Short mmCIF file of C-alpha atoms in Angstrom, two decimals:
data_model
loop_
_atom_site.label_atom_id
_atom_site.label_comp_id
_atom_site.label_asym_id
_atom_site.label_seq_id
_atom_site.Cartn_x
_atom_site.Cartn_y
_atom_site.Cartn_z
CA UNK A 1 102.44 -55.90 31.90
CA UNK A 2 99.10 -57.32 30.77
CA UNK A 3 96.50 -54.60 30.25
CA UNK A 4 92.79 -55.24 30.71
CA UNK A 5 90.63 -52.58 29.11
CA UNK A 6 87.32 -52.04 30.89
CA UNK A 7 84.40 -50.00 29.62
CA UNK A 8 80.67 -49.53 30.11
CA UNK A 9 80.39 -48.18 33.63
CA UNK A 10 78.33 -45.14 34.44
CA UNK A 11 75.35 -43.66 36.26
CA UNK A 12 71.89 -45.14 35.71
CA UNK A 13 68.52 -45.21 37.42
CA UNK A 14 67.12 -48.27 39.17
CA UNK A 15 65.61 -50.72 36.71
CA UNK A 16 67.87 -49.72 33.84
CA UNK A 17 70.70 -51.71 32.24
CA UNK A 18 74.42 -51.47 31.66
CA UNK A 19 76.82 -53.54 29.57
CA UNK A 20 80.39 -53.90 30.82
CA UNK A 21 83.21 -55.04 28.57
CA UNK A 22 86.70 -56.27 29.43
CA UNK A 23 89.14 -56.67 26.57
CA UNK A 24 92.23 -58.81 27.11
CA UNK A 25 95.18 -59.79 24.92
CA UNK A 26 94.29 -62.74 22.73
CA UNK A 27 96.81 -65.11 24.29
CA UNK A 28 95.34 -64.38 27.73
CA UNK A 29 91.73 -64.49 26.60
CA UNK A 30 92.15 -67.87 24.92
CA UNK A 31 93.56 -69.84 27.86
CA UNK A 32 92.24 -68.25 31.07
CA UNK A 33 89.04 -68.12 33.01
CA UNK A 34 87.93 -64.50 33.26
CA UNK A 35 85.26 -62.66 35.15
CA UNK A 36 84.01 -59.67 37.05
CA UNK A 37 84.20 -58.81 40.73
CA UNK A 38 82.81 -55.75 42.47
CA UNK A 39 83.53 -53.74 45.60
CA UNK A 40 80.72 -51.62 47.07
CA UNK A 41 81.70 -48.58 49.12
CA UNK A 42 83.09 -49.64 52.49
CA UNK A 43 82.70 -53.35 51.75
CA UNK A 44 84.87 -56.25 50.62
CA UNK A 45 85.25 -57.31 47.02
CA UNK A 46 82.77 -59.98 45.93
CA UNK A 47 82.33 -62.31 42.96
CA UNK A 48 79.89 -61.21 40.28
CA UNK A 49 80.44 -63.78 37.54
CA UNK A 50 83.14 -65.87 35.85
CA UNK A 51 83.38 -67.71 32.56
CA UNK A 52 85.84 -70.38 31.45
CA UNK A 53 87.35 -70.73 28.00
CA UNK A 54 84.77 -73.44 27.27
CA UNK A 55 81.88 -71.21 28.32
CA UNK A 56 81.12 -72.60 31.77
CA UNK A 57 79.77 -69.81 33.99
CA UNK A 58 79.36 -69.07 37.67
CA UNK A 59 77.42 -66.24 39.29
CA UNK A 60 77.16 -64.59 42.65
CA UNK A 61 73.89 -65.36 44.40
CA UNK A 62 72.90 -61.71 44.52
CA UNK A 63 72.61 -61.61 40.72
CA UNK A 64 69.35 -63.62 40.83
CA UNK A 65 69.08 -63.97 37.07
CA UNK A 66 69.64 -60.29 36.32
CA UNK A 67 73.21 -60.51 34.99
CA UNK A 68 74.68 -62.54 32.14
CA UNK A 69 78.37 -63.08 31.39
CA UNK A 70 79.56 -64.09 27.94
CA UNK A 71 82.61 -64.14 25.69
CA UNK A 72 82.97 -62.03 22.55
CA UNK A 73 85.57 -64.12 20.76
CA UNK A 74 85.98 -61.78 17.79
CA UNK A 75 87.03 -58.95 20.09
CA UNK A 76 88.70 -61.09 22.80
CA UNK A 77 86.39 -59.52 25.37
CA UNK A 78 84.28 -60.69 28.28
CA UNK A 79 80.86 -59.07 28.46
CA UNK A 80 78.72 -58.55 31.54
CA UNK A 81 75.14 -57.63 30.68
CA UNK A 82 73.47 -56.16 33.77
CA UNK A 83 69.70 -55.76 33.70
CA UNK A 84 67.20 -54.54 36.29
CA UNK A 85 69.91 -52.73 38.19
CA UNK A 86 69.34 -51.88 41.84
CA UNK A 87 70.95 -49.25 44.08
CA UNK A 88 72.76 -52.05 45.94
CA UNK A 89 74.58 -52.87 42.68
CA UNK A 90 76.50 -49.63 43.10
CA UNK A 91 80.19 -50.53 43.26
CA UNK A 92 83.49 -50.41 41.49
CA UNK A 93 83.54 -53.34 39.08
CA UNK A 94 86.85 -55.05 38.33
CA UNK A 95 87.73 -57.35 35.46
CA UNK A 96 89.69 -60.43 36.55
CA UNK A 97 91.90 -63.00 34.85
CA UNK A 98 92.33 -66.15 36.91
CA UNK A 99 95.88 -67.42 37.15
CA UNK A 100 95.61 -69.38 40.40
CA UNK A 101 96.03 -72.66 38.53
CA UNK A 102 99.53 -71.48 37.66
CA UNK A 103 100.28 -70.52 41.24
CA UNK A 104 100.56 -66.96 39.95
CA UNK A 105 98.93 -63.65 40.77
CA UNK A 106 95.70 -62.79 38.99
CA UNK A 107 95.48 -59.95 36.51
CA UNK A 108 93.07 -57.14 37.41
CA UNK A 109 91.61 -54.19 35.60
CA UNK A 110 91.73 -50.75 37.17
CA UNK A 111 88.01 -50.79 37.88
CA UNK A 112 84.99 -49.02 36.43
CA UNK A 113 82.39 -47.24 38.56
CA UNK A 114 78.76 -48.32 38.38
CA UNK A 115 76.30 -46.09 40.21
CA UNK A 116 72.58 -46.88 40.40
CA UNK A 117 70.26 -44.21 41.72
CA UNK A 118 66.83 -44.84 43.20
#
């Protein structure tokens, strides 16, 4: 089973920053689009950001320039830098590996809690 190692979640105050990291096996990291999704309490999971192997990115509209996704090639990790955090950013954040192009199930991390207090 492919293991995605997530880190960086925690409790912060509004306006502060967090940096999430998702480390994947090299063979997965090198060929797959990866990204982050989040699920606020009582709500459906939503897209935060994705990044292809060539560096093309997409973002959820709610990010509004506050978040940046990038690849750390040396560590085979996808980084989500979250600045100017708001209470509505509170959610469980999940790392994702896209495998839809293969007609296969995606890989998911176990989730890391991000809580933003006012």
